[in-house]
């Protein structure tokens, strides 16, 4: 974690950054967040993250948040003040701290805005070389997973179940046996017929920004992509599998529930998509 955080208009040393215990984010998980990657000191695909943030705020009716350009400026300032060349920016907006704990929206309470930056090796990540192992778990979340809320308890439990099983990520599964998404990532498979499959956007999943960019890059490469649901059984039989997220870009999946995927090593198409994503992230204008 880097040293300078942002809290409601002030840049402070992390140890001095504080919010009230009456903050509705703390009491009710009444807030939204975004995570964007930083590569070569620049935020990656941030317009996409900020437009999803606007959508999350609108869906939860959190009013009076700063303008999106102001939020972008705060993030850029944090990257600079913390001298982050490679890593992540986390930004959270809650409905604020009213003087009590009432469920209904408070009147005239300003939202709380908190952000920090974190250094992390995301390009030379060991997991990109080795691939990750997945554990499937039931999806215990609420019905509006398209909103990026800070209510992440089901994902926390899913991730810990995966870690306890010696895996690195959990894929959550709906009551029909269909994969929704990862605890903090989007799930993809490549079928034996070389079709990339990922679940269509709907209230069942978060519309991943990395997912969207990867779809565009794959289409440009003339790879076939199908947006449809896939089952855990179909995933076991896949030629390749991978996940996408701002914090991990594109990561190969080499095992699901103890079953090797394909050869059990990162797949060629997955490697290609990671390379294409990195090229685009480092030079978005050159590749369109
Ligand atoms: N999580 N699905 C879920 C449930 C997620 O939490 C995330 C991202 C994604 C991928 O979205 P994107 O490509 O826009 O990062 C999909 C972030 C990284 C996190 O909570 O840390």
mmCIF file of C-alpha atoms and ligand atoms in Angstrom, residues 33-35 49 52 141 145 148 152 155 172 181-186 205-211 244-247, ligand 1:
data_model
loop_
_atom_site.group_PDB
_atom_site.id
_atom_site.type_symbol
_atom_site.label_atom_id
_atom_site.label_comp_id
_atom_site.label_asym_id
_atom_site.label_seq_id
_atom_site.Cartn_x
_atom_site.Cartn_y
_atom_site.Cartn_z
ATOM 1 C CA UNK A 33 -16.407 1.228 -5.635
ATOM 2 C CA UNK A 34 -14.067 0.887 -8.587
ATOM 3 C CA UNK A 35 -10.620 -0.597 -9.064
ATOM 4 C CA UNK A 49 -14.458 2.183 -15.009
ATOM 5 C CA UNK A 52 -19.606 1.960 -14.616
ATOM 6 C CA UNK A 141 -25.109 -13.042 -3.722
ATOM 7 C CA UNK A 145 -24.658 -8.068 -9.129
ATOM 8 C CA UNK A 148 -20.400 -2.671 -8.121
ATOM 9 C CA UNK A 152 -18.730 -8.211 -0.913
ATOM 10 C CA UNK A 155 -17.205 -12.922 -2.591
ATOM 11 C CA UNK A 172 -19.516 -18.868 -8.426
ATOM 12 C CA UNK A 181 -18.333 -15.187 -12.567
ATOM 13 C CA UNK A 182 -15.259 -15.210 -10.347
ATOM 14 C CA UNK A 183 -15.259 -13.768 -6.824
ATOM 15 C CA UNK A 184 -13.418 -10.743 -8.247
ATOM 16 C CA UNK A 185 -13.095 -11.528 -11.961
ATOM 17 C CA UNK A 186 -14.977 -12.491 -15.117
ATOM 18 C CA UNK A 205 -22.890 -10.554 -13.118
ATOM 19 C CA UNK A 206 -20.762 -7.423 -12.983
ATOM 20 C CA UNK A 207 -20.177 -6.051 -16.486
ATOM 21 C CA UNK A 208 -16.386 -6.344 -16.438
ATOM 22 C CA UNK A 209 -14.403 -3.534 -18.032
ATOM 23 C CA UNK A 210 -11.550 -5.926 -18.843
ATOM 24 C CA UNK A 211 -14.080 -8.393 -20.265
ATOM 25 C CA UNK A 244 -10.184 -11.187 -16.553
ATOM 26 C CA UNK A 245 -10.102 -8.287 -14.088
ATOM 27 C CA UNK A 246 -8.521 -4.875 -13.655
ATOM 28 C CA UNK A 247 -6.190 -6.282 -11.008
HETATM 29 N N1 LIG B 1 -13.151 -6.836 -9.142
HETATM 30 N N2 LIG B 1 -16.690 -9.685 -11.420
HETATM 31 C C1 LIG B 1 -16.548 -9.324 -10.137
HETATM 32 C C2 LIG B 1 -17.477 -9.878 -9.119
HETATM 33 C C3 LIG B 1 -15.535 -8.416 -9.782
HETATM 34 O O1 LIG B 1 -15.404 -8.032 -8.499
HETATM 35 C C4 LIG B 1 -14.660 -7.921 -10.772
HETATM 36 C C5 LIG B 1 -13.566 -6.933 -10.472
HETATM 37 C C6 LIG B 1 -14.848 -8.342 -12.096
HETATM 38 C C7 LIG B 1 -13.988 -7.843 -13.224
HETATM 39 O O2 LIG B 1 -14.293 -6.510 -13.548
HETATM 40 P P1 LIG B 1 -13.189 -5.542 -14.168
HETATM 41 O O3 LIG B 1 -12.643 -6.251 -15.365
HETATM 42 O O4 LIG B 1 -13.951 -4.343 -14.526
HETATM 43 O O5 LIG B 1 -12.146 -5.331 -13.106
HETATM 44 C C8 LIG B 1 -15.882 -9.215 -12.384
HETATM 45 C C9 LIG B 1 -12.158 -5.875 -8.729
HETATM 46 C C10 LIG B 1 -10.885 -5.970 -9.492
HETATM 47 C C11 LIG B 1 -11.975 -5.968 -7.224
HETATM 48 O O6 LIG B 1 -12.992 -6.079 -6.550
HETATM 49 O O7 LIG B 1 -10.847 -5.900 -6.747
#
